[in-house]
GROMACS .gro file of C-alpha atoms in nm:
model
  490
    1UNK     CA    1  -2.471   3.404   8.405
    2UNK     CA    2  -2.829   3.307   8.336
    3UNK     CA    3  -3.073   3.415   8.605
    4UNK     CA    4  -3.407   3.256   8.671
    5UNK     CA    5  -3.707   3.447   8.545
    6UNK     CA    6  -3.823   3.489   8.905
    7UNK     CA    7  -3.507   3.671   9.014
    8UNK     CA    8  -3.488   3.877   8.694
    9UNK     CA    9  -3.854   3.985   8.724
   10UNK     CA   10  -3.815   4.089   9.085
   11UNK     CA   11  -3.487   4.266   9.028
   12UNK     CA   12  -3.637   4.478   8.751
   13UNK     CA   13  -3.968   4.539   8.926
   14UNK     CA   14  -3.844   4.641   9.268
   15UNK     CA   15  -3.494   4.787   9.240
   16UNK     CA   16  -3.525   4.951   8.900
   17UNK     CA   17  -3.361   5.271   9.021
   18UNK     CA   18  -3.358   5.514   8.731
   19UNK     CA   19  -3.048   5.627   8.547
   20UNK     CA   20  -3.127   5.983   8.656
   21UNK     CA   21  -3.044   5.885   9.015
   22UNK     CA   22  -2.673   5.882   8.936
   23UNK     CA   23  -2.709   6.230   8.791
   24UNK     CA   24  -2.902   6.357   9.092
   25UNK     CA   25  -2.638   6.209   9.324
   26UNK     CA   26  -2.361   6.392   9.141
   27UNK     CA   27  -2.562   6.715   9.167
   28UNK     CA   28  -2.625   6.654   9.538
   29UNK     CA   29  -3.003   6.671   9.489
   30UNK     CA   30  -3.167   6.367   9.652
   31UNK     CA   31  -3.514   6.266   9.545
   32UNK     CA   32  -3.741   6.285   9.846
   33UNK     CA   33  -4.065   6.115   9.940
   34UNK     CA   34  -4.297   6.100  10.239
   35UNK     CA   35  -4.381   5.816  10.474
   36UNK     CA   36  -4.674   5.828  10.712
   37UNK     CA   37  -4.683   5.598  11.013
   38UNK     CA   38  -5.055   5.539  11.062
   39UNK     CA   39  -5.046   5.294  11.350
   40UNK     CA   40  -4.815   5.185  11.627
   41UNK     CA   41  -4.892   4.895  11.854
   42UNK     CA   42  -4.707   4.660  12.083
   43UNK     CA   43  -4.690   4.292  11.988
   44UNK     CA   44  -4.644   4.063  12.288
   45UNK     CA   45  -4.546   3.693  12.300
   46UNK     CA   46  -4.822   3.447  12.209
   47UNK     CA   47  -4.784   3.270  12.543
   48UNK     CA   48  -4.710   3.408  12.887
   49UNK     CA   49  -4.338   3.433  12.960
   50UNK     CA   50  -4.237   3.391  13.320
   51UNK     CA   51  -4.038   3.701  13.403
   52UNK     CA   52  -3.667   3.638  13.441
   53UNK     CA   53  -3.337   3.818  13.401
   54UNK     CA   54  -3.108   3.719  13.116
   55UNK     CA   55  -2.754   3.787  13.238
   56UNK     CA   56  -2.517   3.987  13.023
   57UNK     CA   57  -2.209   3.788  12.932
   58UNK     CA   58  -1.871   3.957  12.965
   59UNK     CA   59  -1.865   3.973  12.585
   60UNK     CA   60  -2.199   4.160  12.584
   61UNK     CA   61  -2.045   4.411  12.824
   62UNK     CA   62  -1.786   4.516  12.562
   63UNK     CA   63  -2.058   4.643  12.327
   64UNK     CA   64  -2.116   5.022  12.353
   65UNK     CA   65  -2.476   5.150  12.369
   66UNK     CA   66  -2.617   5.157  12.017
   67UNK     CA   67  -2.848   4.991  11.767
   68UNK     CA   68  -2.835   4.848  11.419
   69UNK     CA   69  -3.103   4.813  11.152
   70UNK     CA   70  -3.168   4.558  10.883
   71UNK     CA   71  -3.419   4.618  10.605
   72UNK     CA   72  -3.578   4.402  10.336
   73UNK     CA   73  -3.746   4.518  10.014
   74UNK     CA   74  -4.019   4.300   9.860
   75UNK     CA   75  -4.215   4.306   9.538
   76UNK     CA   76  -4.590   4.356   9.559
   77UNK     CA   77  -4.758   4.040   9.688
   78UNK     CA   78  -4.985   3.904   9.417
   79UNK     CA   79  -5.187   3.659   9.623
   80UNK     CA   80  -5.252   3.856   9.940
   81UNK     CA   81  -5.345   4.206  10.050
   82UNK     CA   82  -5.136   4.440  10.263
   83UNK     CA   83  -5.390   4.403  10.543
   84UNK     CA   84  -5.332   4.027  10.534
   85UNK     CA   85  -4.956   4.084  10.529
   86UNK     CA   86  -4.979   4.295  10.844
   87UNK     CA   87  -5.198   4.041  11.019
   88UNK     CA   88  -4.961   3.756  10.936
   89UNK     CA   89  -4.657   3.958  11.038
   90UNK     CA   90  -4.799   4.042  11.378
   91UNK     CA   91  -4.927   3.695  11.460
   92UNK     CA   92  -4.603   3.525  11.352
   93UNK     CA   93  -4.395   3.785  11.540
   94UNK     CA   94  -4.596   3.708  11.852
   95UNK     CA   95  -4.515   3.341  11.817
   96UNK     CA   96  -4.147   3.409  11.740
   97UNK     CA   97  -4.115   3.604  12.065
   98UNK     CA   98  -4.194   3.283  12.255
   99UNK     CA   99  -3.862   3.136  12.138
  100UNK     CA  100  -3.678   3.470  12.163
  101UNK     CA  101  -3.803   3.617  12.493
  102UNK     CA  102  -3.509   3.857  12.516
  103UNK     CA  103  -3.637   4.054  12.216
  104UNK     CA  104  -3.975   4.096  12.385
  105UNK     CA  105  -3.815   4.215  12.707
  106UNK     CA  106  -3.675   4.542  12.842
  107UNK     CA  107  -3.341   4.687  12.937
  108UNK     CA  108  -3.402   4.812  13.290
  109UNK     CA  109  -3.183   5.077  13.448
  110UNK     CA  110  -3.131   5.071  13.823
  111UNK     CA  111  -3.048   5.362  14.047
  112UNK     CA  112  -2.675   5.282  14.043
  113UNK     CA  113  -2.668   5.297  13.662
  114UNK     CA  114  -2.647   4.921  13.612
  115UNK     CA  115  -2.855   4.762  13.338
  116UNK     CA  116  -3.041   4.433  13.343
  117UNK     CA  117  -3.201   4.248  13.053
  118UNK     CA  118  -3.543   4.157  13.192
  119UNK     CA  119  -3.743   3.907  12.987
  120UNK     CA  120  -4.088   4.023  13.094
  121UNK     CA  121  -4.296   3.972  12.779
  122UNK     CA  122  -4.372   4.341  12.729
  123UNK     CA  123  -4.318   4.295  12.356
  124UNK     CA  124  -4.183   4.496  12.066
  125UNK     CA  125  -4.334   4.791  11.882
  126UNK     CA  126  -4.492   4.718  11.544
  127UNK     CA  127  -4.547   5.017  11.312
  128UNK     CA  128  -4.767   5.027  11.002
  129UNK     CA  129  -4.667   5.287  10.744
  130UNK     CA  130  -4.739   5.405  10.390
  131UNK     CA  131  -4.506   5.574  10.140
  132UNK     CA  132  -4.626   5.812   9.866
  133UNK     CA  133  -4.391   5.681   9.596
  134UNK     CA  134  -4.307   5.365   9.405
  135UNK     CA  135  -4.037   5.156   9.566
  136UNK     CA  136  -3.840   5.159   9.239
  137UNK     CA  137  -3.788   5.535   9.277
  138UNK     CA  138  -3.628   5.517   9.621
  139UNK     CA  139  -3.256   5.588   9.629
  140UNK     CA  140  -3.150   5.287   9.829
  141UNK     CA  141  -2.790   5.345   9.721
  142UNK     CA  142  -2.797   5.645   9.960
  143UNK     CA  143  -2.946   5.496  10.280
  144UNK     CA  144  -2.927   5.804  10.503
  145UNK     CA  145  -3.137   6.002  10.255
  146UNK     CA  146  -3.365   5.712  10.158
  147UNK     CA  147  -3.419   5.536  10.488
  148UNK     CA  148  -3.343   5.752  10.791
  149UNK     CA  149  -3.655   5.906  10.939
  150UNK     CA  150  -3.873   5.720  10.691
  151UNK     CA  151  -3.840   5.344  10.684
  152UNK     CA  152  -3.670   5.262  11.014
  153UNK     CA  153  -3.838   5.243  11.355
  154UNK     CA  154  -3.695   5.379  11.679
  155UNK     CA  155  -3.650   5.228  12.022
  156UNK     CA  156  -3.839   5.459  12.258
  157UNK     CA  157  -3.814   5.432  12.636
  158UNK     CA  158  -4.123   5.323  12.823
  159UNK     CA  159  -4.332   5.591  12.990
  160UNK     CA  160  -4.166   5.523  13.326
  161UNK     CA  161  -3.837   5.630  13.172
  162UNK     CA  162  -3.625   5.357  13.331
  163UNK     CA  163  -3.672   5.076  13.080
  164UNK     CA  164  -3.616   5.046  12.705
  165UNK     CA  165  -3.734   4.798  12.441
  166UNK     CA  166  -3.463   4.620  12.246
  167UNK     CA  167  -3.650   4.542  11.923
  168UNK     CA  168  -3.899   4.716  11.694
  169UNK     CA  169  -4.023   4.671  11.338
  170UNK     CA  170  -4.184   4.893  11.075
  171UNK     CA  171  -4.370   4.752  10.775
  172UNK     CA  172  -4.418   5.007  10.495
  173UNK     CA  173  -4.634   4.974  10.185
  174UNK     CA  174  -4.542   5.180   9.877
  175UNK     CA  175  -4.779   5.320   9.616
  176UNK     CA  176  -4.681   5.042   9.376
  177UNK     CA  177  -4.764   4.775   9.633
  178UNK     CA  178  -4.401   4.700   9.718
  179UNK     CA  179  -4.316   4.645  10.084
  180UNK     CA  180  -4.019   4.726  10.306
  181UNK     CA  181  -3.977   4.546  10.639
  182UNK     CA  182  -3.725   4.723  10.861
  183UNK     CA  183  -3.612   4.610  11.206
  184UNK     CA  184  -3.399   4.765  11.478
  185UNK     CA  185  -3.201   4.570  11.738
  186UNK     CA  186  -3.020   4.691  12.048
  187UNK     CA  187  -2.664   4.574  11.985
  188UNK     CA  188  -2.602   4.506  12.355
  189UNK     CA  189  -2.854   4.222  12.331
  190UNK     CA  190  -2.778   4.075  11.990
  191UNK     CA  191  -2.509   4.072  11.725
  192UNK     CA  192  -2.585   4.035  11.354
  193UNK     CA  193  -2.579   3.654  11.372
  194UNK     CA  194  -2.839   3.660  11.652
  195UNK     CA  195  -3.056   3.905  11.459
  196UNK     CA  196  -3.043   3.683  11.152
  197UNK     CA  197  -3.132   3.379  11.362
  198UNK     CA  198  -3.443   3.559  11.485
  199UNK     CA  199  -3.542   3.690  11.142
  200UNK     CA  200  -3.510   3.345  10.988
  201UNK     CA  201  -3.720   3.195  11.268
  202UNK     CA  202  -3.986   3.467  11.231
  203UNK     CA  203  -4.004   3.410  10.855
  204UNK     CA  204  -4.036   3.033  10.896
  205UNK     CA  205  -4.321   3.075  11.145
  206UNK     CA  206  -4.489   3.318  10.907
  207UNK     CA  207  -4.477   3.047  10.636
  208UNK     CA  208  -4.606   2.786  10.885
  209UNK     CA  209  -4.279   2.594  10.863
  210UNK     CA  210  -4.083   2.430  11.142
  211UNK     CA  211  -3.818   2.639  11.313
  212UNK     CA  212  -3.616   2.328  11.400
  213UNK     CA  213  -3.252   2.409  11.474
  214UNK     CA  214  -3.326   2.783  11.455
  215UNK     CA  215  -3.439   2.775  11.819
  216UNK     CA  216  -3.184   2.989  12.005
  217UNK     CA  217  -2.963   2.903  12.299
  218UNK     CA  218  -2.935   3.165  12.577
  219UNK     CA  219  -2.687   2.980  12.795
  220UNK     CA  220  -2.426   3.214  12.943
  221UNK     CA  221  -2.213   2.949  13.116
  222UNK     CA  222  -1.980   2.944  12.815
  223UNK     CA  223  -1.840   3.282  12.914
  224UNK     CA  224  -1.781   3.219  13.285
  225UNK     CA  225  -1.447   3.372  13.390
  226UNK     CA  226  -1.171   3.147  13.516
  227UNK     CA  227  -1.125   3.117  13.889
  228UNK     CA  228  -0.898   3.294  13.954
  229UNK     CA  229  -0.945   3.512  13.649
  230UNK     CA  230  -0.641   3.541  13.427
  231UNK     CA  231  -0.577   3.657  13.075
  232UNK     CA  232  -0.312   3.672  12.806
  233UNK     CA  233  -0.160   4.019  12.814
  234UNK     CA  234  -0.200   4.039  12.434
  235UNK     CA  235  -0.569   4.114  12.489
  236UNK     CA  236  -0.462   4.467  12.586
  237UNK     CA  237  -0.348   4.516  12.228
  238UNK     CA  238  -0.712   4.485  12.121
  239UNK     CA  239  -0.920   4.606  12.419
  240UNK     CA  240  -0.875   4.878  12.678
  241UNK     CA  241  -1.035   4.982  13.008
  242UNK     CA  242  -1.258   5.291  13.009
  243UNK     CA  243  -1.459   5.468  13.276
  244UNK     CA  244  -1.773   5.496  13.064
  245UNK     CA  245  -1.895   5.414  12.716
  246UNK     CA  246  -1.941   5.704  12.474
  247UNK     CA  247  -2.309   5.786  12.436
  248UNK     CA  248  -2.459   5.717  12.091
  249UNK     CA  249  -2.510   6.027  11.880
  250UNK     CA  250  -2.879   6.047  11.798
  251UNK     CA  251  -2.818   6.321  11.542
  252UNK     CA  252  -2.653   6.242  11.211
  253UNK     CA  253  -2.391   6.512  11.152
  254UNK     CA  254  -2.433   6.628  10.795
  255UNK     CA  255  -2.243   6.650  10.577
  256UNK     CA  256  -1.966   6.494  10.790
  257UNK     CA  257  -2.106   6.140  10.754
  258UNK     CA  258  -2.262   5.979  10.452
  259UNK     CA  259  -2.360   5.626  10.352
  260UNK     CA  260  -2.376   5.420  10.034
  261UNK     CA  261  -2.471   5.072   9.918
  262UNK     CA  262  -2.245   4.943   9.643
  263UNK     CA  263  -2.235   4.638   9.421
  264UNK     CA  264  -1.916   4.434   9.367
  265UNK     CA  265  -1.913   4.161   9.105
  266UNK     CA  266  -1.794   3.808   9.173
  267UNK     CA  267  -1.529   3.845   8.901
  268UNK     CA  268  -1.383   4.154   9.065
  269UNK     CA  269  -1.384   3.985   9.405
  270UNK     CA  270  -1.192   3.693   9.257
  271UNK     CA  271  -0.945   3.930   9.091
  272UNK     CA  272  -0.887   4.107   9.422
  273UNK     CA  273  -0.819   3.773   9.585
  274UNK     CA  274  -0.582   3.669   9.307
  275UNK     CA  275  -0.399   3.998   9.337
  276UNK     CA  276  -0.363   3.953   9.713
  277UNK     CA  277  -0.253   3.590   9.677
  278UNK     CA  278   0.061   3.665   9.481
  279UNK     CA  279   0.385   3.493   9.586
  280UNK     CA  280   0.203   3.186   9.706
  281UNK     CA  281  -0.002   3.354   9.978
  282UNK     CA  282  -0.359   3.246  10.044
  283UNK     CA  283  -0.604   3.502  10.178
  284UNK     CA  284  -0.981   3.500  10.197
  285UNK     CA  285  -1.199   3.718   9.976
  286UNK     CA  286  -1.286   3.931  10.280
  287UNK     CA  287  -0.919   3.983  10.365
  288UNK     CA  288  -0.842   4.078  10.006
  289UNK     CA  289  -1.133   4.321   9.986
  290UNK     CA  290  -1.043   4.478  10.322
  291UNK     CA  291  -0.684   4.524  10.207
  292UNK     CA  292  -0.808   4.685   9.886
  293UNK     CA  293  -1.039   4.922  10.071
  294UNK     CA  294  -0.766   5.012  10.323
  295UNK     CA  295  -0.523   5.089  10.045
  296UNK     CA  296  -0.768   5.309   9.854
  297UNK     CA  297  -0.865   5.506  10.164
  298UNK     CA  298  -0.506   5.585  10.253
  299UNK     CA  299  -0.388   5.649   9.899
  300UNK     CA  300  -0.682   5.878   9.830
  301UNK     CA  301  -0.637   6.101  10.136
  302UNK     CA  302  -0.370   6.353  10.228
  303UNK     CA  303  -0.231   6.156  10.523
  304UNK     CA  304   0.122   6.202  10.648
  305UNK     CA  305   0.339   5.896  10.586
  306UNK     CA  306   0.424   5.850  10.954
  307UNK     CA  307   0.061   5.843  11.071
  308UNK     CA  308  -0.063   5.501  11.181
  309UNK     CA  309  -0.386   5.379  11.018
  310UNK     CA  310  -0.615   5.109  11.152
  311UNK     CA  311  -0.837   4.847  10.989
  312UNK     CA  312  -1.068   4.665  11.229
  313UNK     CA  313  -1.219   4.329  11.136
  314UNK     CA  314  -1.510   4.184  11.333
  315UNK     CA  315  -1.445   3.822  11.431
  316UNK     CA  316  -1.739   3.595  11.517
  317UNK     CA  317  -1.633   3.343  11.780
  318UNK     CA  318  -1.917   3.097  11.716
  319UNK     CA  319  -1.713   2.905  11.463
  320UNK     CA  320  -1.403   2.888  11.685
  321UNK     CA  321  -1.515   2.819  12.042
  322UNK     CA  322  -1.592   2.449  12.017
  323UNK     CA  323  -1.383   2.355  12.321
  324UNK     CA  324  -1.570   2.614  12.530
  325UNK     CA  325  -1.897   2.441  12.433
  326UNK     CA  326  -2.031   2.712  12.204
  327UNK     CA  327  -2.368   2.608  12.055
  328UNK     CA  328  -2.412   2.705  11.691
  329UNK     CA  329  -2.742   2.876  11.775
  330UNK     CA  330  -2.611   3.094  12.060
  331UNK     CA  331  -2.807   3.419  12.098
  332UNK     CA  332  -2.607   3.718  12.221
  333UNK     CA  333  -2.278   3.880  12.131
  334UNK     CA  334  -1.988   3.655  12.036
  335UNK     CA  335  -1.774   3.909  11.855
  336UNK     CA  336  -1.430   4.054  11.898
  337UNK     CA  337  -1.279   4.350  11.716
  338UNK     CA  338  -0.908   4.304  11.643
  339UNK     CA  339  -0.744   4.550  11.411
  340UNK     CA  340  -0.454   4.578  11.168
  341UNK     CA  341  -0.223   4.873  11.222
  342UNK     CA  342   0.033   5.017  10.982
  343UNK     CA  343   0.195   5.342  10.877
  344UNK     CA  344   0.031   5.527  10.592
  345UNK     CA  345   0.354   5.515  10.394
  346UNK     CA  346   0.365   5.135  10.401
  347UNK     CA  347  -0.002   5.097  10.308
  348UNK     CA  348   0.050   5.331  10.012
  349UNK     CA  349   0.364   5.179   9.866
  350UNK     CA  350   0.345   4.810   9.950
  351UNK     CA  351   0.151   4.567   9.726
  352UNK     CA  352  -0.200   4.449   9.807
  353UNK     CA  353  -0.061   4.119   9.936
  354UNK     CA  354   0.131   4.307  10.208
  355UNK     CA  355  -0.183   4.477  10.343
  356UNK     CA  356  -0.374   4.148  10.319
  357UNK     CA  357  -0.110   3.977  10.536
  358UNK     CA  358  -0.128   4.250  10.803
  359UNK     CA  359  -0.506   4.211  10.812
  360UNK     CA  360  -0.486   3.831  10.810
  361UNK     CA  361  -0.247   3.832  11.106
  362UNK     CA  362  -0.483   4.060  11.301
  363UNK     CA  363  -0.778   3.829  11.239
  364UNK     CA  364  -0.576   3.518  11.321
  365UNK     CA  365  -0.470   3.668  11.656
  366UNK     CA  366  -0.836   3.680  11.767
  367UNK     CA  367  -0.983   3.380  11.591
  368UNK     CA  368  -0.917   3.134  11.871
  369UNK     CA  369  -1.051   3.028  12.210
  370UNK     CA  370  -0.761   3.172  12.409
  371UNK     CA  371  -0.842   3.521  12.280
  372UNK     CA  372  -1.210   3.504  12.376
  373UNK     CA  373  -1.136   3.348  12.716
  374UNK     CA  374  -0.878   3.621  12.780
  375UNK     CA  375  -1.136   3.883  12.686
  376UNK     CA  376  -1.387   3.732  12.931
  377UNK     CA  377  -1.127   3.734  13.208
  378UNK     CA  378  -1.001   4.083  13.124
  379UNK     CA  379  -1.355   4.220  13.150
  380UNK     CA  380  -1.402   4.044  13.484
  381UNK     CA  381  -1.077   4.173  13.635
  382UNK     CA  382  -1.145   4.524  13.503
  383UNK     CA  383  -1.480   4.562  13.682
  384UNK     CA  384  -1.621   4.809  13.778
  385UNK     CA  385  -1.434   4.976  13.491
  386UNK     CA  386  -1.567   4.898  13.143
  387UNK     CA  387  -1.383   4.745  12.850
  388UNK     CA  388  -1.400   4.885  12.499
  389UNK     CA  389  -1.247   4.778  12.165
  390UNK     CA  390  -0.924   4.975  12.141
  391UNK     CA  391  -0.987   5.082  11.782
  392UNK     CA  392  -1.283   5.290  11.902
  393UNK     CA  393  -1.042   5.523  12.083
  394UNK     CA  394  -0.813   5.619  11.794
  395UNK     CA  395  -0.956   5.965  11.745
  396UNK     CA  396  -0.650   6.114  11.573
  397UNK     CA  397  -0.574   5.816  11.348
  398UNK     CA  398  -0.764   5.709  11.035
  399UNK     CA  399  -0.965   5.401  11.131
  400UNK     CA  400  -1.228   5.187  10.962
  401UNK     CA  401  -1.409   4.865  11.058
  402UNK     CA  402  -1.521   4.586  10.823
  403UNK     CA  403  -1.787   4.348  10.956
  404UNK     CA  404  -1.878   4.055  10.736
  405UNK     CA  405  -2.242   3.965  10.675
  406UNK     CA  406  -2.152   3.720  10.399
  407UNK     CA  407  -2.264   3.414  10.599
  408UNK     CA  408  -2.612   3.550  10.663
  409UNK     CA  409  -2.888   3.420  10.433
  410UNK     CA  410  -3.071   3.753  10.406
  411UNK     CA  411  -3.247   3.648  10.087
  412UNK     CA  412  -3.413   3.353  10.260
  413UNK     CA  413  -3.615   3.585  10.485
  414UNK     CA  414  -3.941   3.503  10.310
  415UNK     CA  415  -4.255   3.576  10.511
  416UNK     CA  416  -4.480   3.400  10.266
  417UNK     CA  417  -4.511   3.645   9.976
  418UNK     CA  418  -4.167   3.599   9.818
  419UNK     CA  419  -3.800   3.649   9.882
  420UNK     CA  420  -3.658   4.000   9.925
  421UNK     CA  421  -3.520   4.175   9.619
  422UNK     CA  422  -3.282   4.387   9.827
  423UNK     CA  423  -3.161   4.348  10.184
  424UNK     CA  424  -2.896   4.529  10.383
  425UNK     CA  425  -2.783   4.623  10.729
  426UNK     CA  426  -2.782   4.990  10.825
  427UNK     CA  427  -2.579   5.162  11.101
  428UNK     CA  428  -2.610   5.537  11.045
  429UNK     CA  429  -2.437   5.646  11.365
  430UNK     CA  430  -2.107   5.456  11.323
  431UNK     CA  431  -1.866   5.642  11.092
  432UNK     CA  432  -1.603   5.428  10.924
  433UNK     CA  433  -1.821   5.114  10.916
  434UNK     CA  434  -1.835   4.874  10.620
  435UNK     CA  435  -2.045   4.558  10.587
  436UNK     CA  436  -2.046   4.333  10.280
  437UNK     CA  437  -2.343   4.100  10.237
  438UNK     CA  438  -2.446   3.860   9.958
  439UNK     CA  439  -2.612   4.022   9.658
  440UNK     CA  440  -2.962   3.919   9.545
  441UNK     CA  441  -2.812   3.738   9.245
  442UNK     CA  442  -2.669   3.445   9.441
  443UNK     CA  443  -2.370   3.433   9.205
  444UNK     CA  444  -2.095   3.523   9.454
  445UNK     CA  445  -2.128   3.898   9.405
  446UNK     CA  446  -2.169   4.131   9.704
  447UNK     CA  447  -2.360   4.434   9.817
  448UNK     CA  448  -2.145   4.654  10.039
  449UNK     CA  449  -2.294   4.894  10.291
  450UNK     CA  450  -2.061   5.179  10.386
  451UNK     CA  451  -2.109   5.450  10.643
  452UNK     CA  452  -1.812   5.682  10.602
  453UNK     CA  453  -1.684   6.029  10.664
  454UNK     CA  454  -1.736   6.239  10.353
  455UNK     CA  455  -1.358   6.269  10.305
  456UNK     CA  456  -1.326   5.892  10.317
  457UNK     CA  457  -1.601   5.844  10.060
  458UNK     CA  458  -1.449   6.102   9.828
  459UNK     CA  459  -1.112   5.931   9.863
  460UNK     CA  460  -1.230   5.592   9.747
  461UNK     CA  461  -1.474   5.709   9.478
  462UNK     CA  462  -1.209   5.931   9.316
  463UNK     CA  463  -0.943   5.660   9.321
  464UNK     CA  464  -0.852   5.532   8.971
  465UNK     CA  465  -0.887   5.171   9.090
  466UNK     CA  466  -1.233   5.217   9.241
  467UNK     CA  467  -1.438   4.919   9.121
  468UNK     CA  468  -1.755   4.940   9.332
  469UNK     CA  469  -2.079   5.057   9.173
  470UNK     CA  470  -2.383   5.219   9.327
  471UNK     CA  471  -2.683   4.990   9.313
  472UNK     CA  472  -2.880   5.114   9.014
  473UNK     CA  473  -3.106   5.016   8.726
  474UNK     CA  474  -2.808   4.872   8.539
  475UNK     CA  475  -2.726   4.636   8.823
  476UNK     CA  476  -3.080   4.518   8.891
  477UNK     CA  477  -3.159   4.508   8.522
  478UNK     CA  478  -2.901   4.234   8.477
  479UNK     CA  479  -2.665   4.445   8.260
  480UNK     CA  480  -2.376   4.482   8.502
  481UNK     CA  481  -2.132   4.273   8.296
  482UNK     CA  482  -2.182   4.493   7.991
  483UNK     CA  483  -2.075   4.815   8.156
  484UNK     CA  484  -1.832   4.770   8.442
  485UNK     CA  485  -1.456   4.752   8.407
  486UNK     CA  486  -1.288   4.476   8.611
  487UNK     CA  487  -1.014   4.534   8.866
  488UNK     CA  488  -0.670   4.549   8.701
  489UNK     CA  489  -0.460   4.560   9.016
  490UNK     CA  490  -0.255   4.824   9.189
   0.00000   0.00000   0.00000
């Protein structure tokens, strides 16, 4: 593969993580650096927003309290200063809020514990920060060590204590001039698709380009329950009633949880798919990868053969709810979390194609309008009880969730000084979470964010068929094909 000089230059300049990083990882000695937040301010919408309440849909109500981050690394801007970058970011964010009033609003808690999403124009926090190292020396392959407490903002309750912002951003300049833009979203307000819609809109405004079809739709009439409400009983195989959501853990338990960002080549992805598609089967690349990961996790751990193991796959309903009138630019949560379930013995001994079929069947069961309508009705009938994805309750069974970010054009989030050289989602408080996204190369390869229990990570990295590679100088130096061994199959 021949890369353009632009991509090659940026890959080397920004993500040139030194060979010594692999050695320091093996020794358990992370390289540290300091970040100083020098200014925090609130950016409000550019025009007055008439205060209104954005109703939660019944799908929103299945999302437990929690947030997710997305971060972007950029090379040093050559035609503008950091002060100009900050000014442009703030002014364009202010204008973007006009089209996305929910992200400039507040979650307001009432005395009875109910929450409302109030679009009141109070804005989102914008932090300006400086790091005392070169961006190329940051261990992005280890996000908890590299990012947590340094590059990501927090969502802090307002002084009254009864309302919370749902979006914040931190822009950090490194000693080399490189920049990291990191955002946090309250998941109850937006899923990854919605976040990407906003980020793309913000970037277009920053470049003085039209936002066109990026303008979001906030209609909630799509998810109105039937009258009378009814649902297919199969929905209880995926969701369950609970009295309360588990509270998010604001402390990262170390060393119980760890995170990594890996690279997976396009050739290895194709080989996984070919291996899964034996005997005339046809599975997607995501299904094949999920089956591969599931198999490695179970084979690499000392799990009794009779124990059931679960593989959750996030399904985005936007592409499947045409009859319900789903607009392609819907802002909110349109996700379901079905899961594959099998005994450890079967996952270990059966071929990759077997695991891929179990996963495929789980996805297929939820990838339709009947499933989402049943979920809407099940939530309605269950009130005042809450509804939670069933996989979240399997405490005594090995479980993992794969959420695809492969459709999201992260490398088009250009604010006017160039495309990002590295971008990834980041969910440090959700153990057993995996999210593949496109790599910066644009050649079909992936970057894969994993937040795992330490035992899970050890299981896959010690497996003889482990084919993922920590993002490193070799990857971003364009030498990956000279060093890595392709997948040979189980």
